[in-house]
Amino acid sequence: METLVYSQCTTHGGSVLKSGGGGAVSVLGFPLQHLKRHTLPGSKKKQSFGAIKASLAKTEVALLRIGTRGSPLALAQAHETRNKLMASHPELAEEGAIEIVVIKTTGDKILSQPLADIGGKGLFTKEIDEALINGDIDIAVHSMKDVPTYLPEKTILPCNLKREDVRDAFISLSASSLAELPAGSVVGTASLRRKSQILHRYPSLKVEDNFRGNVQTRLRKLNEGVVQATLLALAGLRRLSMTENVTSTLSIDEMLPAVAQGAIGIACRSDDEKMASYLASLNHEETRLAVSCERAFLLTLDGSCRTPIAGYASKDEDGNCIFKGLVASPDGTRVLETSRKGSYHFEDMVSMGKDAGKELLSRAGPGFFDS
């Protein structure tokens, strides 16, 4: 398992990433020694960002270690979690009380193949879960849409942070929407859910479905002309403060989101009452219930990265749960949709998700997902 550790550095208002090799990396992932030196106004002495080091922590051993992937978005989510913990618990606000441990997952290492070809779900969580079970970290921060419908033994996921905007963003240098793209235009997306819904509505478009990498990598490929457009989760762009790249936002009716899109999930060991208590203080119950409904739908369909599935549960103005679910053939020629309405309570919402999944399984029939 490859890990890197962030140390809080409150004197400089930032964090420094230390690897086993001794080099330091900034939060953005660039080697610190490559950043330019800056002279502060009114000072004669140059300040070198390359010289920043984590000061001696007041807390010798971290009270809480957060495990995360190393992408800019994953780190933004880990820092959001850290900041909420520090704000809610004074003992965690002490310098050095929280460490962020970066763990490289299988999905991060293999970028040359579509996700479905290398094992589907769990690719971005397995190594982090193992570190949690082994006691190398205390909590694990995940994008909920990456979390398999089963949790590893000895772990629980009792906390979802408040959900971000669930919609997808359309990004293009040449068109303002999918409808405006000329026939034959290539849209880059690694998501079969997006691919099937794009091709269902716009069969004249083409989809490059091995369009992988982090947000920055995909935007670079778009700028290089590899594709004419791409779709990204608006939630990620908002968390990265990169919404200036958004050309337009797709409505829920245009592009039903992935199950649990926009939600952050935080796991801990099932026997760690202290961590469970910390996480309970951060949990956003409305989000947790919506995610539970959507994941019950996904579990019933036995969804994987080979299966175009979308699902979204929300609360209407009367306080009821509205659930919309969709399955599609990978080529987009068939799309089946359903919806449910019921009370916004855990048992009822899980039941709605399961029932919607059973209906679509029945309507799809055998061989539907093989087309």
Short mmCIF file of C-alpha atoms in Angstrom, two decimals:
data_model
loop_
_atom_site.label_atom_id
_atom_site.label_comp_id
_atom_site.label_asym_id
_atom_site.label_seq_id
_atom_site.Cartn_x
_atom_site.Cartn_y
_atom_site.Cartn_z
CA MET A 1 0.00 0.00 0.00
CA GLU A 2 1.42 3.37 -1.01
CA THR A 3 0.69 6.14 1.49
CA LEU A 4 1.57 9.79 1.92
CA VAL A 5 0.86 11.83 5.01
CA TYR A 6 -0.28 15.44 5.37
CA SER A 7 0.76 17.34 8.48
CA GLN A 8 -1.20 20.37 9.62
CA CYS A 9 0.91 23.50 9.39
CA THR A 10 -1.19 26.20 10.98
CA THR A 11 1.61 28.74 11.11
CA HIS A 12 1.60 28.88 7.32
CA GLY A 13 -2.13 28.35 6.88
CA GLY A 14 -1.66 25.26 4.79
CA SER A 15 -0.69 21.61 4.71
CA VAL A 16 2.49 19.89 3.65
CA LEU A 17 2.50 16.43 2.14
CA LYS A 18 5.45 14.28 3.10
CA SER A 19 6.33 11.11 1.27
CA GLY A 20 8.66 8.32 2.25
CA GLY A 21 11.22 9.86 -0.06
CA GLY A 22 11.40 12.99 2.04
CA GLY A 23 10.11 15.37 -0.63
CA ALA A 24 7.33 17.81 0.14
CA VAL A 25 4.30 18.36 -2.05
CA SER A 26 1.78 21.15 -1.85
CA VAL A 27 -1.96 20.56 -1.52
CA LEU A 28 -2.32 21.05 -5.27
CA GLY A 29 0.12 18.22 -5.93
CA PHE A 30 3.05 20.24 -7.26
CA PRO A 31 6.57 19.82 -5.80
CA LEU A 32 7.09 22.77 -3.47
CA GLN A 33 10.61 23.37 -4.69
CA HIS A 34 9.23 24.13 -8.17
CA LEU A 35 7.07 27.03 -6.98
CA LYS A 36 8.42 30.55 -7.52
CA ARG A 37 9.81 32.54 -4.65
CA HIS A 38 7.79 35.59 -3.67
CA THR A 39 8.89 38.77 -1.92
CA LEU A 40 6.30 40.07 0.49
CA PRO A 41 5.50 43.81 0.25
CA GLY A 42 7.68 45.85 2.60
CA SER A 43 10.09 43.03 3.34
CA LYS A 44 13.65 42.70 2.16
CA LYS A 45 13.89 39.01 2.83
CA LYS A 46 12.56 36.63 0.24
CA GLN A 47 10.16 34.00 1.48
CA SER A 48 10.65 30.59 -0.06
CA PHE A 49 7.58 28.39 -0.19
CA GLY A 50 9.97 25.54 -0.83
CA ALA A 51 11.26 25.98 2.69
CA ILE A 52 7.91 25.47 4.37
CA LYS A 53 7.98 22.59 6.82
CA ALA A 54 5.40 21.37 9.27
CA SER A 55 6.17 22.93 12.63
CA LEU A 56 6.43 20.77 15.72
CA ALA A 57 2.93 19.65 16.57
CA LYS A 58 1.46 20.29 19.98
CA THR A 59 -0.03 16.83 19.69
CA GLU A 60 2.87 14.37 19.36
CA VAL A 61 0.71 11.61 17.90
CA ALA A 62 -2.30 12.41 15.74
CA LEU A 63 -5.61 11.83 17.49
CA LEU A 64 -7.29 11.09 14.19
CA ARG A 65 -5.93 9.91 10.85
CA ILE A 66 -8.04 10.49 7.74
CA GLY A 67 -7.52 8.11 4.81
CA THR A 68 -8.17 9.40 1.30
CA ARG A 69 -7.19 9.09 -2.33
CA GLY A 70 -4.66 11.61 -3.59
CA SER A 71 -6.56 13.37 -6.39
CA PRO A 72 -7.21 17.10 -5.93
CA LEU A 73 -10.94 16.38 -5.51
CA ALA A 74 -10.38 13.62 -2.96
CA LEU A 75 -8.04 15.90 -1.01
CA ALA A 76 -10.60 18.71 -1.10
CA GLN A 77 -13.14 16.31 0.40
CA ALA A 78 -10.68 15.15 3.06
CA HIS A 79 -9.89 18.75 3.98
CA GLU A 80 -13.61 19.56 4.17
CA THR A 81 -13.99 16.66 6.59
CA ARG A 82 -10.97 17.78 8.60
CA ASN A 83 -12.26 21.35 8.85
CA LYS A 84 -15.68 20.20 10.05
CA LEU A 85 -14.09 17.97 12.69
CA MET A 86 -11.85 20.79 13.88
CA ALA A 87 -14.81 23.18 14.11
CA SER A 88 -16.92 20.69 16.09
CA HIS A 89 -14.30 19.26 18.45
CA PRO A 90 -11.76 21.57 20.17
CA GLU A 91 -9.31 18.74 20.87
CA LEU A 92 -9.07 18.08 17.13
CA ALA A 93 -8.34 21.75 16.42
CA GLU A 94 -4.93 21.42 18.12
CA GLU A 95 -2.01 21.52 15.75
CA GLY A 96 -1.08 18.00 14.64
CA ALA A 97 -4.25 16.44 16.03
CA ILE A 98 -5.43 15.37 12.56
CA GLU A 99 -3.34 13.74 9.86
CA ILE A 100 -4.44 13.20 6.28
CA VAL A 101 -3.03 9.96 4.90
CA VAL A 102 -3.06 9.64 1.11
CA ILE A 103 -3.52 6.10 -0.21
CA LYS A 104 -3.10 5.12 -3.84
CA THR A 105 -5.88 2.79 -5.00
CA THR A 106 -6.06 0.35 -7.91
CA GLY A 107 -8.26 2.78 -9.82
CA ASP A 108 -5.59 5.48 -9.46
CA LYS A 109 -2.82 3.20 -10.73
CA ILE A 110 -4.53 1.78 -13.85
CA LEU A 111 -5.60 4.63 -16.13
CA SER A 112 -5.24 3.00 -19.54
CA GLN A 113 -8.39 0.86 -19.42
CA PRO A 114 -12.10 1.52 -18.89
CA LEU A 115 -13.16 0.95 -15.26
CA ALA A 116 -15.50 -1.85 -16.26
CA ASP A 117 -12.62 -3.81 -17.78
CA ILE A 118 -10.54 -3.77 -14.58
CA GLY A 119 -13.16 -4.74 -12.06
CA GLY A 120 -15.77 -2.00 -11.70
CA LYS A 121 -16.75 -0.80 -8.23
CA GLY A 122 -14.38 -0.93 -5.29
CA LEU A 123 -11.42 0.17 -7.39
CA PHE A 124 -11.24 3.50 -5.55
CA THR A 125 -12.00 2.19 -2.06
CA LYS A 126 -10.40 -1.23 -1.51
CA GLU A 127 -6.93 -0.13 -0.39
CA ILE A 128 -8.38 2.61 1.83
CA ASP A 129 -10.75 0.12 3.46
CA GLU A 130 -7.83 -2.24 4.07
CA ALA A 131 -5.87 0.56 5.76
CA LEU A 132 -8.91 1.27 7.95
CA ILE A 133 -9.33 -2.38 8.97
CA ASN A 134 -5.59 -2.71 9.66
CA GLY A 135 -5.59 0.36 11.91
CA ASP A 136 -3.35 2.47 9.67
CA ILE A 137 -6.07 5.15 9.54
CA ASP A 138 -9.03 5.94 11.79
CA ILE A 139 -11.62 7.15 9.30
CA ALA A 140 -11.96 6.85 5.52
CA VAL A 141 -13.39 9.61 3.33
CA HIS A 142 -15.02 8.41 0.11
CA SER A 143 -17.06 9.79 -2.76
CA MET A 144 -20.24 7.82 -2.08
CA LYS A 145 -20.74 6.98 -5.74
CA ASP A 146 -17.46 5.00 -5.58
CA VAL A 147 -18.53 2.93 -2.55
CA PRO A 148 -19.77 -0.61 -3.36
CA THR A 149 -23.23 -1.54 -2.10
CA TYR A 150 -21.57 -3.92 0.36
CA LEU A 151 -19.24 -2.67 3.09
CA PRO A 152 -16.20 -4.67 4.18
CA GLU A 153 -16.51 -6.57 7.44
CA LYS A 154 -15.45 -4.66 10.55
CA THR A 155 -16.37 -1.31 8.99
CA ILE A 156 -19.44 0.94 9.14
CA LEU A 157 -20.35 4.07 7.21
CA PRO A 158 -22.46 6.12 9.63
CA CYS A 159 -21.90 9.56 8.16
CA ASN A 160 -22.74 11.48 5.00
CA LEU A 161 -21.83 15.15 4.76
CA LYS A 162 -24.44 17.50 3.32
CA ARG A 163 -24.86 16.72 -0.34
CA GLU A 164 -23.58 19.04 -3.04
CA ASP A 165 -25.44 19.81 -6.28
CA VAL A 166 -26.15 16.43 -7.90
CA ARG A 167 -26.37 17.61 -11.51
CA ASP A 168 -23.88 17.05 -14.33
CA ALA A 169 -22.04 19.92 -15.98
CA PHE A 170 -21.60 20.19 -19.75
CA ILE A 171 -18.21 21.55 -20.76
CA SER A 172 -17.25 22.45 -24.32
CA LEU A 173 -15.19 25.03 -26.19
CA SER A 174 -17.42 24.92 -29.27
CA ALA A 175 -21.05 24.40 -28.17
CA SER A 176 -23.32 25.56 -25.37
CA SER A 177 -25.16 22.25 -24.93
CA LEU A 178 -25.26 18.64 -26.10
CA ALA A 179 -28.05 19.58 -28.51
CA GLU A 180 -25.79 22.12 -30.23
CA LEU A 181 -22.95 19.68 -30.94
CA PRO A 182 -22.69 18.82 -34.66
CA ALA A 183 -23.30 15.21 -35.73
CA GLY A 184 -20.18 13.11 -35.27
CA SER A 185 -18.85 15.21 -32.39
CA VAL A 186 -17.02 13.22 -29.73
CA VAL A 187 -18.05 13.51 -26.08
CA GLY A 188 -15.56 12.18 -23.54
CA THR A 189 -16.86 10.30 -20.51
CA ALA A 190 -15.77 7.17 -18.64
CA SER A 191 -19.32 6.77 -17.30
CA LEU A 192 -21.63 4.25 -18.98
CA ARG A 193 -24.53 6.05 -17.28
CA ARG A 194 -23.67 9.27 -19.09
CA LYS A 195 -22.81 7.48 -22.33
CA SER A 196 -26.13 5.64 -22.57
CA GLN A 197 -28.21 8.72 -21.79
CA ILE A 198 -26.23 10.85 -24.30
CA LEU A 199 -26.62 8.28 -27.09
CA HIS A 200 -30.30 7.74 -26.30
CA ARG A 201 -31.08 11.44 -26.79
CA TYR A 202 -28.41 12.26 -29.39
CA PRO A 203 -27.61 9.12 -31.44
CA SER A 204 -25.62 11.18 -33.96
CA LEU A 205 -22.95 11.91 -31.35
CA LYS A 206 -19.99 9.67 -30.56
CA VAL A 207 -18.70 8.85 -27.07
CA GLU A 208 -15.07 8.25 -26.10
CA ASP A 209 -15.66 5.96 -23.13
CA ASN A 210 -12.08 5.55 -21.94
CA PHE A 211 -11.92 9.24 -21.04
CA ARG A 212 -10.38 8.83 -17.60
CA GLY A 213 -8.23 10.79 -15.16
CA ASN A 214 -8.93 13.47 -12.59
CA VAL A 215 -10.87 16.64 -13.36
CA GLN A 216 -7.75 18.56 -14.37
CA THR A 217 -6.61 15.78 -16.72
CA ARG A 218 -9.98 15.59 -18.46
CA LEU A 219 -10.14 19.36 -18.93
CA ARG A 220 -6.65 19.30 -20.40
CA LYS A 221 -7.69 16.61 -22.91
CA LEU A 222 -10.70 18.74 -23.86
CA ASN A 223 -8.47 21.78 -24.42
CA GLU A 224 -6.13 19.67 -26.55
CA GLY A 225 -9.04 18.73 -28.83
CA VAL A 226 -9.09 15.03 -27.96
CA VAL A 227 -12.87 15.43 -27.57
CA GLN A 228 -15.32 18.21 -28.39
CA ALA A 229 -17.13 18.09 -25.04
CA THR A 230 -17.25 16.31 -21.72
CA LEU A 231 -19.59 15.93 -18.76
CA LEU A 232 -18.40 16.22 -15.17
CA ALA A 233 -20.19 16.15 -11.84
CA LEU A 234 -20.99 19.71 -10.86
CA ALA A 235 -20.37 18.77 -7.22
CA GLY A 236 -16.70 18.07 -7.88
CA LEU A 237 -16.19 21.30 -9.79
CA ARG A 238 -17.80 23.25 -6.95
CA ARG A 239 -15.61 21.57 -4.33
CA LEU A 240 -12.55 22.40 -6.41
CA SER A 241 -13.74 25.99 -7.04
CA MET A 242 -13.57 25.32 -10.77
CA THR A 243 -17.10 26.20 -11.86
CA GLU A 244 -15.75 28.83 -14.27
CA ASN A 245 -15.14 25.89 -16.63
CA VAL A 246 -18.86 25.00 -16.80
CA THR A 247 -20.53 25.78 -20.13
CA SER A 248 -24.03 24.78 -18.97
CA THR A 249 -25.70 22.59 -16.36
CA LEU A 250 -27.86 19.63 -17.35
CA SER A 251 -31.21 19.28 -15.62
CA ILE A 252 -32.14 16.10 -13.74
CA ASP A 253 -34.56 15.27 -16.57
CA GLU A 254 -31.81 15.63 -19.19
CA MET A 255 -29.24 13.55 -17.31
CA LEU A 256 -30.26 11.55 -14.25
CA PRO A 257 -27.29 11.48 -11.87
CA ALA A 258 -25.34 8.50 -10.60
CA VAL A 259 -26.49 6.89 -7.38
CA ALA A 260 -25.09 8.95 -4.48
CA GLN A 261 -23.55 11.58 -6.78
CA GLY A 262 -22.46 14.67 -4.86
CA ALA A 263 -22.38 12.89 -1.50
CA ILE A 264 -19.34 12.28 0.70
CA GLY A 265 -19.33 9.19 2.92
CA ILE A 266 -17.11 8.68 5.94
CA ALA A 267 -16.39 5.20 7.33
CA CYS A 268 -14.79 3.95 10.52
CA ARG A 269 -14.20 0.59 12.21
CA SER A 270 -17.35 -0.96 13.65
CA ASP A 271 -15.77 -1.32 17.10
CA ASP A 272 -14.42 2.25 17.28
CA GLU A 273 -17.01 4.08 19.35
CA LYS A 274 -14.92 7.25 19.61
CA MET A 275 -14.65 7.68 15.85
CA ALA A 276 -18.32 6.77 15.41
CA SER A 277 -19.17 9.55 17.87
CA TYR A 278 -17.06 12.07 15.97
CA LEU A 279 -18.75 11.08 12.70
CA ALA A 280 -22.24 11.22 14.18
CA SER A 281 -21.65 14.91 14.87
CA LEU A 282 -20.98 15.54 11.15
CA ASN A 283 -23.78 13.43 9.68
CA HIS A 284 -26.42 15.15 7.52
CA GLU A 285 -29.45 12.92 7.96
CA GLU A 286 -31.41 14.11 4.92
CA THR A 287 -28.45 13.20 2.72
CA ARG A 288 -27.92 9.85 4.48
CA LEU A 289 -31.54 8.84 3.90
CA ALA A 290 -31.48 9.86 0.23
CA VAL A 291 -28.25 7.93 -0.35
CA SER A 292 -29.72 4.88 1.44
CA CYS A 293 -32.74 4.93 -0.90
CA GLU A 294 -30.57 5.19 -4.01
CA ARG A 295 -28.16 2.48 -2.86
CA ALA A 296 -31.07 0.11 -2.12
CA PHE A 297 -32.12 0.62 -5.76
CA LEU A 298 -28.56 -0.07 -6.96
CA LEU A 299 -28.20 -3.16 -4.75
CA THR A 300 -31.44 -4.64 -6.09
CA LEU A 301 -30.20 -4.18 -9.64
CA ASP A 302 -26.78 -5.57 -8.65
CA GLY A 303 -25.25 -2.61 -10.42
CA SER A 304 -21.62 -2.38 -11.44
CA CYS A 305 -19.53 -0.19 -13.71
CA ARG A 306 -20.69 -2.38 -16.60
CA THR A 307 -24.30 -1.38 -16.01
CA PRO A 308 -25.76 2.03 -16.94
CA ILE A 309 -27.82 2.85 -13.83
CA ALA A 310 -28.97 6.22 -12.48
CA GLY A 311 -30.97 7.05 -9.38
CA TYR A 312 -31.87 10.14 -7.41
CA ALA A 313 -33.90 10.62 -4.22
CA SER A 314 -34.89 14.09 -3.06
CA LYS A 315 -37.29 15.81 -0.69
CA ASP A 316 -40.20 17.72 -2.23
CA GLU A 317 -41.83 20.87 -0.84
CA ASP A 318 -44.25 18.76 1.22
CA GLY A 319 -41.41 16.82 2.85
CA ASN A 320 -42.00 13.62 0.89
CA CYS A 321 -39.34 11.53 -0.85
CA ILE A 322 -39.38 11.58 -4.64
CA PHE A 323 -37.26 8.85 -6.22
CA LYS A 324 -36.37 8.57 -9.91
CA GLY A 325 -34.55 5.55 -11.27
CA LEU A 326 -33.22 4.52 -14.68
CA VAL A 327 -31.51 1.61 -16.37
CA ALA A 328 -30.23 1.60 -19.92
CA SER A 329 -28.62 -0.64 -22.46
CA PRO A 330 -24.95 0.35 -22.87
CA ASP A 331 -25.56 1.56 -26.44
CA GLY A 332 -28.41 3.79 -25.32
CA THR A 333 -31.00 2.20 -27.60
CA ARG A 334 -33.20 1.26 -24.64
CA VAL A 335 -33.80 3.34 -21.53
CA LEU A 336 -36.25 2.27 -18.84
CA GLU A 337 -37.35 4.74 -16.17
CA THR A 338 -39.50 4.63 -13.05
CA SER A 339 -40.36 6.82 -10.09
CA ARG A 340 -41.71 6.51 -6.55
CA LYS A 341 -43.16 8.85 -3.94
CA GLY A 342 -43.39 8.18 -0.21
CA SER A 343 -42.55 9.38 3.28
CA TYR A 344 -39.04 10.64 4.02
CA HIS A 345 -38.20 7.92 6.55
CA PHE A 346 -35.44 5.33 6.37
CA GLU A 347 -37.52 2.14 6.13
CA ASP A 348 -39.94 3.61 3.59
CA MET A 349 -37.17 5.05 1.45
CA VAL A 350 -35.14 1.82 1.38
CA SER A 351 -38.35 -0.01 0.47
CA MET A 352 -39.00 2.45 -2.38
CA GLY A 353 -35.50 1.96 -3.76
CA LYS A 354 -35.81 -1.83 -3.66
CA ASP A 355 -39.27 -1.80 -5.23
CA ALA A 356 -38.15 0.47 -8.07
CA GLY A 357 -35.18 -1.81 -8.71
CA LYS A 358 -37.37 -4.92 -8.85
CA GLU A 359 -39.72 -3.22 -11.32
CA LEU A 360 -36.92 -2.29 -13.71
CA LEU A 361 -35.32 -5.72 -13.45
CA SER A 362 -38.65 -7.26 -14.42
CA ARG A 363 -39.20 -4.85 -17.30
CA ALA A 364 -35.65 -5.22 -18.60
CA GLY A 365 -35.73 -8.99 -18.81
CA PRO A 366 -32.75 -11.33 -19.33
CA GLY A 367 -29.88 -10.12 -21.51
CA PHE A 368 -30.89 -6.46 -21.33
CA PHE A 369 -27.55 -5.28 -19.96
CA ASP A 370 -25.56 -7.33 -22.48
CA SER A 371 -26.70 -5.35 -25.52
#
